[in-house]
Coordinates of C-alpha atoms in Angstrom, one line a residue:
Chain A
M1 CA -32.6 -17.8 -70.4
D2 CA -29.4 -19.5 -69.0
L3 CA -25.9 -18.9 -70.1
R4 CA -25.8 -21.9 -72.4
T5 CA -28.8 -20.6 -74.4
K6 CA -27.2 -17.2 -74.6
L7 CA -23.9 -18.8 -75.8
W8 CA -25.7 -20.7 -78.5
I9 CA -27.5 -17.5 -79.6
A10 CA -24.3 -15.6 -79.6
A11 CA -22.5 -18.3 -81.6
A12 CA -25.4 -18.4 -84.1
M13 CA -25.3 -14.6 -84.5
C14 CA -21.6 -14.7 -85.1
F15 CA -22.0 -17.3 -87.8
L16 CA -24.8 -15.2 -89.4
V17 CA -22.6 -12.1 -89.4
V18 CA -19.6 -14.0 -90.8
G19 CA -21.8 -15.7 -93.4
A20 CA -23.3 -12.3 -94.5
V21 CA -19.9 -10.8 -94.8
V22 CA -18.5 -13.7 -96.8
V23 CA -21.5 -13.7 -99.1
A24 CA -21.2 -9.9 -99.6
Y25 CA -17.6 -10.1 -100.5
S26 CA -17.6 -13.5 -102.3
A27 CA -16.1 -13.8 -105.7
R28 CA -14.1 -11.2 -107.5
P29 CA -16.5 -8.6 -109.1
R30 CA -16.9 -9.5 -112.7
A31 CA -15.6 -6.2 -114.1
L32 CA -12.4 -6.0 -112.1
L33 CA -9.4 -5.7 -114.2
V34 CA -6.1 -6.4 -112.5
I35 CA -3.0 -4.9 -114.2
A36 CA 0.3 -6.3 -113.1
T37 CA 2.6 -3.3 -113.5
T38 CA 5.8 -1.6 -112.6
T39 CA 6.0 0.9 -109.8
S40 CA 6.6 3.9 -112.1
T41 CA 3.2 3.7 -113.7
V42 CA 1.7 3.8 -110.3
D43 CA 4.1 6.3 -108.5
T44 CA 3.7 8.8 -111.4
G45 CA -0.1 8.7 -110.9
L46 CA -0.6 7.7 -114.6
L47 CA -2.9 4.8 -113.8
D48 CA -4.9 6.8 -111.3
Y49 CA -5.3 9.4 -114.0
L50 CA -6.4 6.9 -116.7
K51 CA -8.7 4.9 -114.5
P52 CA -11.9 7.1 -114.7
Y53 CA -11.7 7.2 -118.5
F54 CA -11.3 3.5 -118.9
D55 CA -13.8 2.6 -116.2
Q56 CA -16.5 4.8 -117.7
K57 CA -15.9 3.6 -121.3
F58 CA -16.0 -0.1 -120.5
H59 CA -18.1 -0.1 -117.3
A60 CA -15.1 -1.7 -115.6
N61 CA -13.2 -1.4 -112.4
M62 CA -9.5 -1.0 -113.3
T63 CA -7.0 -1.7 -110.6
W64 CA -3.4 -2.7 -110.4
L65 CA -0.7 -4.6 -108.5
Y66 CA 2.2 -2.3 -107.6
L67 CA 5.2 -4.4 -108.4
G68 CA 8.6 -4.2 -110.0
T69 CA 8.8 -5.5 -113.6
G70 CA 10.4 -8.8 -112.4
Q71 CA 7.7 -9.6 -109.9
A72 CA 4.9 -8.3 -112.2
M73 CA 6.0 -10.8 -114.8
A74 CA 6.3 -13.6 -112.2
V75 CA 2.8 -12.9 -110.9
A76 CA 1.4 -12.7 -114.5
A77 CA 3.2 -16.0 -115.4
R78 CA 1.3 -17.7 -112.6
G79 CA -2.0 -16.4 -114.0
D80 CA -2.6 -14.0 -111.1
A81 CA -3.1 -10.9 -113.1
D82 CA -5.1 -10.0 -116.3
I83 CA -2.6 -7.9 -118.3
L84 CA 1.0 -6.8 -118.0
L85 CA 2.3 -3.3 -118.4
V86 CA 6.1 -3.2 -117.8
H87 CA 9.4 -1.9 -119.1
D88 CA 12.2 -4.4 -119.7
R89 CA 12.3 -5.2 -123.4
V90 CA 14.6 -8.2 -123.0
R91 CA 12.4 -10.0 -120.5
E92 CA 9.2 -8.8 -122.3
N93 CA 10.3 -10.6 -125.4
A94 CA 11.2 -13.7 -123.4
F95 CA 7.8 -13.7 -121.7
V96 CA 6.0 -13.7 -125.1
A97 CA 8.4 -16.2 -126.6
S98 CA 7.7 -18.6 -123.8
G99 CA 4.0 -18.5 -124.7
N100 CA 2.9 -16.7 -121.5
G101 CA 1.8 -13.7 -123.6
T102 CA 0.2 -13.5 -127.0
H103 CA 0.6 -9.9 -128.1
R104 CA 3.1 -7.2 -127.2
V105 CA 3.5 -3.6 -128.4
T106 CA 5.5 -0.6 -127.2
I107 CA 2.9 1.9 -126.0
M108 CA 4.9 4.8 -124.5
Y109 CA 8.3 5.8 -123.2
N110 CA 10.1 8.3 -121.1
D111 CA 13.8 8.3 -120.2
F112 CA 16.0 7.5 -117.3
V113 CA 17.9 10.2 -115.5
I114 CA 20.7 9.9 -113.0
V115 CA 20.1 12.0 -109.9
G116 CA 22.3 12.8 -107.0
P117 CA 23.3 15.5 -104.5
S118 CA 23.7 18.9 -105.9
A119 CA 27.4 19.0 -104.8
D120 CA 27.9 16.1 -107.3
P121 CA 31.0 14.6 -105.5
A122 CA 31.5 12.2 -108.4
G123 CA 31.4 14.9 -111.0
I124 CA 28.9 13.1 -113.3
A125 CA 27.5 16.3 -114.6
E126 CA 30.6 16.4 -116.9
A127 CA 30.3 12.7 -117.9
T128 CA 30.5 11.9 -121.6
S129 CA 28.1 8.9 -121.5
T130 CA 25.9 7.0 -119.1
V131 CA 28.7 4.4 -118.7
D132 CA 31.2 7.1 -118.0
A133 CA 28.8 8.5 -115.3
F134 CA 28.6 5.1 -113.7
Q135 CA 32.3 4.7 -113.7
K136 CA 32.7 8.1 -112.1
I137 CA 30.3 7.2 -109.4
A138 CA 32.1 3.9 -108.8
A139 CA 35.5 5.7 -108.6
A140 CA 34.1 8.3 -106.1
G141 CA 32.5 5.5 -104.2
A142 CA 35.7 3.6 -103.9
S143 CA 37.4 6.7 -102.3
G144 CA 34.5 7.1 -99.9
N145 CA 33.0 10.2 -101.5
A146 CA 29.9 8.9 -103.0
A147 CA 27.2 6.2 -102.7
F148 CA 24.7 4.6 -105.0
V149 CA 21.3 3.3 -104.1
S150 CA 20.0 0.5 -106.4
R151 CA 16.4 -0.6 -106.7
G152 CA 17.7 -4.1 -106.0
D153 CA 14.2 -5.5 -106.7
G154 CA 14.5 -7.1 -110.1
S155 CA 12.5 -4.3 -111.7
G156 CA 13.0 -3.0 -115.2
T157 CA 14.9 0.0 -113.9
N158 CA 17.1 -2.4 -111.8
A159 CA 17.8 -4.5 -114.9
F160 CA 18.7 -1.4 -116.9
E161 CA 21.0 -0.3 -114.1
L162 CA 22.7 -3.7 -113.9
R163 CA 23.3 -3.8 -117.6
T164 CA 24.9 -0.4 -117.4
W165 CA 27.3 -1.5 -114.6
S166 CA 28.2 -4.5 -116.7
Q167 CA 28.9 -2.3 -119.7
A168 CA 31.0 -0.1 -117.5
G169 CA 33.0 -3.2 -116.4
I170 CA 32.1 -2.8 -112.8
S171 CA 30.5 -5.3 -110.5
P172 CA 29.0 -3.2 -107.7
K173 CA 27.3 -5.9 -105.6
G174 CA 28.8 -6.1 -102.2
K175 CA 30.8 -2.8 -102.5
S176 CA 30.6 -0.6 -99.4
W177 CA 29.2 2.3 -101.5
Y178 CA 26.5 0.3 -103.2
F179 CA 23.1 -0.2 -101.4
E180 CA 20.3 -2.4 -102.7
G181 CA 17.0 -1.0 -101.5
G182 CA 14.7 -3.8 -102.6
S183 CA 11.8 -1.4 -103.2
G184 CA 9.9 0.7 -105.8
M185 CA 11.2 3.8 -107.6
A186 CA 9.8 6.4 -105.3
P187 CA 10.9 4.7 -102.1
T188 CA 14.4 4.2 -103.6
L189 CA 14.5 7.9 -104.5
R190 CA 13.6 8.7 -100.9
T191 CA 16.3 6.5 -99.6
T192 CA 18.8 8.1 -102.0
N193 CA 17.7 11.5 -100.7
E194 CA 18.3 10.5 -97.1
K195 CA 21.7 9.1 -97.9
Q196 CA 22.5 11.9 -100.3
A197 CA 23.6 9.3 -102.8
Y198 CA 23.2 8.7 -106.5
T199 CA 20.5 6.6 -108.2
I200 CA 19.0 6.1 -111.6
S201 CA 15.2 6.8 -112.0
D202 CA 12.7 7.0 -114.7
R203 CA 11.9 10.7 -115.3
G204 CA 8.2 10.3 -114.6
T205 CA 8.6 9.1 -111.1
W206 CA 11.3 11.7 -110.5
I207 CA 9.0 14.6 -111.5
K208 CA 6.1 13.2 -109.6
L209 CA 8.1 12.8 -106.4
Q210 CA 9.5 16.3 -106.8
S211 CA 6.0 17.6 -106.9
T212 CA 4.9 15.8 -103.7
M213 CA 8.1 16.2 -101.7
R214 CA 9.0 19.7 -102.8
D215 CA 11.9 21.2 -100.9
T216 CA 12.5 18.1 -98.8
L217 CA 13.8 16.3 -101.9
N218 CA 17.4 17.5 -102.0
L219 CA 18.6 15.8 -105.2
Q220 CA 19.1 17.0 -108.7
I221 CA 19.2 15.5 -112.2
L222 CA 22.9 15.4 -112.9
Y223 CA 23.0 13.4 -116.0
Q224 CA 20.4 13.0 -118.7
G225 CA 19.7 13.1 -122.4
D226 CA 21.9 10.2 -123.6
N227 CA 20.2 8.1 -126.3
G228 CA 21.0 5.0 -124.3
L229 CA 18.7 6.2 -121.5
L230 CA 15.5 5.6 -123.3
N231 CA 12.8 3.8 -121.2
P232 CA 10.1 2.2 -123.4
Y233 CA 7.0 0.6 -121.8
G234 CA 5.5 -2.6 -123.3
L235 CA 1.9 -3.8 -123.0
I236 CA 1.5 -7.6 -123.0
L237 CA -1.8 -9.5 -123.5
L238 CA -1.7 -12.8 -121.6
N239 CA -2.3 -16.2 -123.2
E240 CA -5.9 -16.9 -122.4
T241 CA -5.6 -20.5 -123.3
R242 CA -2.9 -20.9 -120.7
Y243 CA -4.7 -18.8 -118.1
P244 CA -8.4 -19.5 -118.6
N245 CA -9.3 -17.7 -115.4
I246 CA -8.2 -14.3 -116.4
Q247 CA -10.4 -11.5 -117.5
S248 CA -9.3 -11.8 -121.1
Q249 CA -12.1 -9.7 -122.6
L250 CA -11.5 -6.8 -120.3
A251 CA -7.8 -7.2 -120.8
N252 CA -8.4 -6.9 -124.5
D253 CA -10.5 -3.8 -123.9
F254 CA -7.7 -2.3 -121.9
F255 CA -5.2 -3.1 -124.6
L256 CA -7.4 -1.4 -127.2
F257 CA -8.0 1.6 -124.9
M258 CA -4.3 2.2 -124.3
I259 CA -3.3 2.1 -128.0
S260 CA -6.3 4.0 -129.3
D261 CA -6.2 7.6 -130.3
E262 CA -8.0 8.4 -127.1
G263 CA -5.6 6.5 -124.8
Q264 CA -2.5 7.7 -126.6
S265 CA -3.7 11.3 -126.4
L266 CA -4.5 10.9 -122.7
I267 CA -1.0 9.6 -122.0
A268 CA 0.5 12.6 -123.9
D269 CA -1.7 15.0 -121.9
Y270 CA -0.7 13.7 -118.5
K271 CA 1.3 16.3 -116.9
V272 CA 2.8 17.0 -113.5
N273 CA 4.2 20.4 -112.7
D274 CA 3.6 21.3 -116.4
Q275 CA 5.9 18.5 -117.5
Q276 CA 4.9 15.6 -119.7
L277 CA 5.7 12.3 -118.0
F278 CA 5.2 9.7 -120.8
K279 CA 5.3 10.1 -124.6
P280 CA 2.9 7.9 -126.6
V281 CA 4.7 5.7 -129.2
F282 CA 2.2 3.0 -130.3
G283 CA 2.7 2.3 -134.0
K284 CA 6.0 4.2 -134.3
P285 CA 8.6 2.5 -132.2
E286 CA 11.2 3.0 -135.0
T287 CA 11.1 6.8 -134.3
I288 CA 12.9 6.2 -131.0
G289 CA 15.3 3.6 -132.5
L290 CA 13.4 0.5 -131.5
P291 CA 12.7 -2.4 -133.9
L292 CA 9.6 -2.3 -136.1
E293 CA 6.4 -4.0 -134.8
T294 CA 4.6 -4.0 -138.1
A295 CA 2.7 -7.3 -137.7
E296 CA 1.5 -6.4 -134.3
I297 CA 0.5 -2.9 -135.3
E298 CA -1.5 -4.1 -138.3
Y299 CA -3.3 -6.7 -136.1
W300 CA -4.2 -4.1 -133.5
V301 CA -5.2 -1.4 -136.0
A302 CA -7.7 -3.9 -137.4
Q303 CA -8.9 -4.8 -133.9
L304 CA -9.4 -1.1 -133.1
E305 CA -11.4 -0.5 -136.3
A306 CA -13.5 -3.7 -135.6
N307 CA -14.4 -2.3 -132.2
G308 CA -15.3 1.2 -133.5
M309 CA -12.2 2.8 -132.1
K310 CA -9.6 5.0 -133.9
P311 CA -5.8 4.4 -134.0
P312 CA -3.7 7.5 -133.4
S313 CA -3.4 9.7 -136.4
W314 CA 0.3 8.9 -136.9
V315 CA -0.3 5.2 -137.2
S316 CA -2.5 5.2 -140.3
A317 CA 0.1 7.5 -142.0
N318 CA 2.8 5.0 -141.0
L319 CA 0.9 2.0 -142.4
G320 CA 0.3 3.9 -145.6
G321 CA -3.4 3.6 -145.2
Chain B
M1 CA 2.8 25.8 -99.9
R2 CA 6.4 26.5 -100.7
G3 CA 9.1 26.1 -98.1
A4 CA 10.8 23.1 -96.4
L5 CA 8.4 20.7 -94.7
S6 CA 10.1 19.6 -91.6
G7 CA 9.2 16.4 -89.8
W8 CA 6.9 18.1 -87.4
D9 CA 5.2 20.1 -90.1
V10 CA 4.3 16.9 -91.9
I11 CA 2.9 15.3 -88.8
I12 CA 0.9 18.5 -87.9
S13 CA -0.5 18.8 -91.4
G14 CA -1.2 15.1 -91.3
V15 CA -3.4 15.6 -88.2
A16 CA -5.2 18.5 -89.9
K17 CA -5.6 16.3 -93.0
A18 CA -7.0 13.5 -90.9
V19 CA -9.6 15.7 -89.3
Q20 CA -10.5 17.1 -92.7
L21 CA -10.7 13.6 -94.3
I22 CA -12.9 12.3 -91.5
L23 CA -15.2 15.3 -91.5
S24 CA -15.6 15.4 -95.2
G25 CA -16.6 11.7 -95.3
D26 CA -14.3 11.1 -98.3
P27 CA -15.8 8.0 -99.9
T28 CA -12.4 6.3 -100.7
V29 CA -11.2 6.8 -97.1
L30 CA -14.6 5.5 -95.8
Q31 CA -14.4 2.5 -98.0
I32 CA -10.8 1.7 -97.0
T33 CA -11.6 2.1 -93.3
F34 CA -14.8 0.0 -93.6
L35 CA -12.8 -2.8 -95.4
S36 CA -10.2 -2.7 -92.6
I37 CA -12.9 -3.2 -90.0
V38 CA -14.7 -5.9 -91.9
V39 CA -11.6 -7.9 -92.8
S40 CA -9.9 -7.7 -89.4
G41 CA -13.3 -8.0 -87.5
T42 CA -14.2 -11.2 -89.4
A43 CA -10.7 -12.7 -88.9
T44 CA -10.9 -11.9 -85.2
L45 CA -14.4 -13.3 -84.9
L46 CA -13.5 -16.5 -86.7
G47 CA -10.2 -16.7 -84.7
A48 CA -12.2 -16.5 -81.5
L49 CA -14.8 -19.0 -82.6
I50 CA -12.0 -21.5 -83.3
G51 CA -9.3 -20.5 -80.9
I52 CA -11.4 -20.2 -77.7
P53 CA -13.0 -23.7 -77.9
L54 CA -9.6 -25.2 -78.9
G55 CA -7.8 -23.4 -76.2
T56 CA -10.4 -24.4 -73.6
V57 CA -10.2 -28.1 -74.5
T58 CA -6.5 -28.0 -74.5
S59 CA -6.2 -26.5 -71.1
L60 CA -9.0 -28.6 -69.4
K61 CA -8.2 -32.0 -70.9
Q62 CA -5.2 -34.0 -69.9
F63 CA -3.6 -35.7 -72.9
K64 CA -0.3 -37.0 -74.1
G65 CA 1.8 -34.2 -75.7
K66 CA -0.2 -31.4 -74.1
S67 CA 2.8 -29.3 -73.2
A68 CA 4.1 -29.8 -76.8
V69 CA 0.8 -28.5 -78.1
V70 CA 0.9 -25.5 -75.8
Q71 CA 4.5 -24.8 -76.9
V72 CA 3.6 -24.9 -80.6
V73 CA 0.6 -22.6 -80.1
N74 CA 2.7 -20.2 -78.2
T75 CA 5.3 -20.2 -80.9
L76 CA 2.7 -19.7 -83.6
T77 CA 1.6 -16.4 -81.9
G78 CA 4.8 -15.0 -83.4
L79 CA 4.2 -16.1 -86.9
P80 CA 5.9 -13.6 -89.3
P81 CA 3.2 -12.0 -91.4
V82 CA 5.3 -12.0 -94.5
V83 CA 5.8 -15.8 -94.3
V84 CA 2.1 -16.3 -93.8
G85 CA 1.6 -14.0 -96.8
L86 CA 4.1 -15.8 -99.0
V87 CA 2.8 -19.3 -98.2
L88 CA -0.8 -18.3 -98.7
Y89 CA 0.1 -16.5 -101.9
L90 CA 1.7 -19.6 -103.3
V91 CA -1.2 -21.8 -102.2
L92 CA -4.0 -19.5 -103.4
S93 CA -2.3 -18.4 -106.7
N94 CA -4.0 -19.5 -109.8
S95 CA -1.1 -21.9 -110.3
G96 CA -1.2 -23.0 -106.7
P97 CA -2.9 -26.1 -105.2
L98 CA -6.0 -24.0 -104.1
G99 CA -6.0 -21.7 -107.2
F100 CA -9.3 -23.1 -108.3
L101 CA -11.0 -21.3 -105.4
R102 CA -10.1 -18.0 -107.1
L103 CA -9.4 -16.4 -103.7
L104 CA -6.2 -14.6 -104.5
Y105 CA -6.4 -10.8 -104.3
T106 CA -9.8 -10.9 -102.6
P107 CA -10.9 -9.7 -99.2
Q108 CA -11.5 -13.3 -98.2
A109 CA -7.9 -14.2 -98.8
M110 CA -7.0 -11.3 -96.5
M111 CA -9.4 -12.6 -93.8
L112 CA -7.8 -16.0 -94.1
A113 CA -4.3 -14.6 -93.7
Q114 CA -5.3 -12.7 -90.6
L115 CA -7.2 -15.7 -89.3
V116 CA -4.0 -17.7 -89.5
M117 CA -2.2 -15.1 -87.4
V118 CA -5.0 -14.3 -85.0
M119 CA -6.1 -17.8 -84.1
P120 CA -3.0 -18.9 -82.3
I121 CA -3.1 -15.6 -80.3
T122 CA -6.7 -16.2 -79.2
M123 CA -6.0 -19.8 -78.4
S124 CA -2.8 -19.1 -76.5
I125 CA -4.4 -16.5 -74.3
T126 CA -7.4 -18.7 -73.7
I127 CA -5.1 -21.6 -72.6
S128 CA -3.3 -19.4 -70.2
S129 CA -6.4 -17.7 -68.7
V130 CA -8.4 -21.0 -68.3
S131 CA -5.3 -22.7 -66.8
A132 CA -5.0 -19.8 -64.4
I133 CA -8.3 -20.4 -62.7
D134 CA -8.2 -21.7 -59.2
P135 CA -8.6 -25.5 -59.5
D136 CA -10.9 -25.4 -56.5
V137 CA -13.6 -24.0 -58.7
R138 CA -13.5 -27.0 -61.0
E139 CA -13.4 -29.4 -58.1
A140 CA -16.3 -27.7 -56.4
A141 CA -18.3 -27.9 -59.6
M142 CA -17.5 -31.6 -60.0
S143 CA -18.3 -32.4 -56.4
L144 CA -21.6 -30.7 -56.7
G145 CA -22.4 -32.9 -59.7
A146 CA -22.0 -30.5 -62.6
S147 CA -21.9 -32.2 -66.0
P148 CA -18.8 -31.8 -68.1
L149 CA -20.5 -29.1 -70.2
D150 CA -21.6 -27.2 -67.1
E151 CA -18.1 -27.6 -65.8
T152 CA -16.6 -26.2 -69.0
L153 CA -19.0 -23.3 -69.0
I154 CA -18.2 -22.5 -65.4
M155 CA -14.5 -22.4 -66.3
L156 CA -15.1 -20.2 -69.3
N157 CA -17.2 -17.9 -67.3
E158 CA -14.5 -17.6 -64.7
A159 CA -11.9 -16.9 -67.4
R160 CA -14.2 -14.3 -69.3
V161 CA -11.8 -11.4 -68.7
G162 CA -9.0 -13.4 -70.2
L163 CA -11.1 -14.5 -73.2
L164 CA -12.1 -10.9 -73.9
T165 CA -8.5 -9.9 -73.7
S166 CA -7.6 -12.6 -76.3
V167 CA -10.2 -11.1 -78.6
V168 CA -8.9 -7.5 -78.1
V169 CA -5.3 -8.6 -78.7
G170 CA -6.3 -10.6 -81.7
F171 CA -8.1 -7.7 -83.3
G172 CA -5.2 -5.3 -82.5
S173 CA -2.7 -7.5 -84.2
A174 CA -5.1 -8.1 -87.2
I175 CA -5.9 -4.5 -88.0
S176 CA -2.3 -3.3 -87.7
E177 CA -0.9 -6.1 -89.9
V178 CA 0.3 -5.3 -93.4
G179 CA 2.8 -7.8 -94.7
A180 CA 0.5 -10.7 -95.2
I181 CA -2.5 -8.9 -96.5
M182 CA -0.6 -6.9 -99.1
M183 CA 0.8 -10.2 -100.5
V184 CA -2.5 -12.1 -100.6
G185 CA -4.8 -9.0 -101.1
G186 CA -2.7 -7.2 -103.7
N187 CA -3.5 -3.8 -102.2
L188 CA -6.0 -3.3 -105.1
L189 CA -7.6 0.2 -105.0
G190 CA -11.3 0.0 -104.1
Y191 CA -11.2 -3.7 -103.6
T192 CA -8.5 -5.0 -101.2
R193 CA -6.8 -1.8 -100.1
V194 CA -7.1 -1.4 -96.3
L195 CA -5.7 1.3 -94.1
T196 CA -2.3 -0.3 -93.5
G197 CA -1.7 -1.0 -97.2
A198 CA -2.8 2.5 -98.2
I199 CA -0.3 3.9 -95.6
V200 CA 2.5 1.9 -97.2
L201 CA 1.6 3.1 -100.7
L202 CA 1.2 6.8 -99.7
T203 CA 4.5 6.7 -97.8
N204 CA 6.2 5.1 -100.9
Q205 CA 4.9 7.9 -103.0
G206 CA 6.0 10.6 -100.6
E207 CA 2.4 11.7 -99.7
F208 CA 3.3 11.8 -96.0
A209 CA 0.5 14.0 -94.8
E210 CA -2.2 11.7 -96.2
A211 CA -0.3 8.7 -94.8
I212 CA -0.2 10.2 -91.4
A213 CA -3.9 11.0 -91.7
L214 CA -4.8 7.4 -92.4
G215 CA -2.4 6.4 -89.6
I216 CA -4.5 8.5 -87.2
I217 CA -7.7 6.9 -88.4
L218 CA -6.2 3.5 -87.8
L219 CA -5.0 4.5 -84.4
S220 CA -8.5 5.9 -83.5
L221 CA -10.1 2.6 -84.6
A222 CA -7.9 0.6 -82.3
F223 CA -8.6 3.1 -79.6
V224 CA -12.4 2.9 -79.9
V225 CA -12.3 -0.9 -79.9
N226 CA -10.2 -0.8 -76.8
I227 CA -12.5 1.6 -75.0
L228 CA -15.5 -0.5 -75.9
L229 CA -13.9 -3.6 -74.6
T230 CA -12.6 -1.9 -71.5
I231 CA -16.2 -1.0 -70.7
L232 CA -17.3 -4.5 -71.4
R233 CA -14.5 -5.9 -69.3
S234 CA -15.4 -3.8 -66.3
K235 CA -19.0 -4.9 -66.5
F236 CA -17.9 -8.6 -66.9
A237 CA -15.5 -8.4 -64.1
G238 CA -18.2 -8.1 -61.5
T239 CA -19.3 -11.2 -59.6
S240 CA -21.1 -13.7 -61.7
S241 CA -24.4 -15.0 -60.6
Y242 CA -24.1 -17.8 -63.1
T243 CA -21.3 -19.7 -61.5
A244 CA -22.9 -19.3 -58.1
S245 CA -26.3 -20.4 -59.4
I246 CA -24.9 -23.6 -61.0
L247 CA -22.8 -24.3 -57.9
V248 CA -25.8 -23.9 -55.7
S249 CA -28.2 -25.9 -57.8
P250 CA -26.7 -27.4 -61.0
A251 CA -29.7 -29.6 -61.8
E252 CA -32.1 -26.7 -61.7
S253 CA -29.9 -24.5 -63.9
R254 CA -29.4 -27.3 -66.5
S255 CA -33.1 -27.9 -66.8
A256 CA -33.9 -24.2 -67.2

């Protein structure tokens, strides 16, 4: 056998191997559900925790894209994800209004906390409001005593932070004390830790990172509890007419699972360091001061019942049924 | 495990964790490692199948604009992965021109992204190693009546160490790449998450020991591949009877 023959055999074998691999991996597995979501639902471990329950119940393979809310919405608007789980009410409404999404409900919430070095050079522990805390940070920053790390990634937390700056009458961009990280919540908290600066975080990611980093996380919650710091999460079903390629059936299943009695109880039961990270709120957004979602809730309760699932107990009481 | 974890503690516990993960045969880690090998291996293989012939032709043929082609290929070896990822994402997206292929967030999309990066590397090293062969070899072959195909095979045979290097370097850059594959693969757990993507995610989440553990697995992979190829190379580097046999009796060898 001369070299040429050997080369041909080698080439043929290469093609066979490549062909086999391509066939083995071809086409997305049918039951793969891709959730476009914000970093906090991933960083807190919530989705990892819910996955086995959902996968088993619907014989599915639940997976997610780890993005900020802004990017998650952009990806979903291009039809590259099956369902959207995010936290920026303003943009969520715009997303549905533009016809990209068909249904939207508030499913859970936690709150934002402002964290910083324990010495608290800006003195925000004594702040009277979130806006006041931001003003104190800006003042200390201007005199070189404090710094602030922003997500800077167009996420829901970033949008909340920018709205707060604007309410405080401050435009922080370009200031020497203001850093835009351009990354998720946990990495931003780590940057804040290294710089001993301030940042705003959802409580869930904060608790989770505290549990993984332990004593190496030298930051503290310095301001919390303001009603304005509420952080509600919305679940949005995408428009299957506009995006015919998405896994709309599985997305619908996921929607039902998350708002069902089972899903809502699982969310309530998810704890890190004995602390609850998310509070379920499907069917009762008015209890945290959000607008009523009566039409959506009635639609979904009917869907739940049609699929042999139960709404959470508080919902039927709420609907008077 | 209370108490401050200093940098060294994290790295040391990472090493311990790596050993533990490898020995326990954790299915998730195995799957992630396997996918890394399959994706980067396929990309490297395809890159070699395209890059070596193209590189050989480029370096053996005289044509107009040859030096421009070589310059372009050399420049493409430095393609920024995030740019490759961004362009491929937009092309493969459901709203993109090739969206109908449904390739976005699949292992094949990751292979494609790595292929785009590996192919210029393989091609560039092939060009330089074939060009570096003593022109006397080619002239001798021609004067002895070797056909163009035999001539090409002789040149490839002479350049074999360089070709092997091109494959090793290609695989090395593929398996360590993260920017492009995260953008087109989506880093989906159990489907498109490879070692580099998992390391990024674990680092983001502050799970440093696990991240270091996967880093060690990645490093070991590159190490094993390098050792294998060093062995191959040392075998290959010996005198080739093939060139000699063709040079001595090209007609006989061709008819064999």
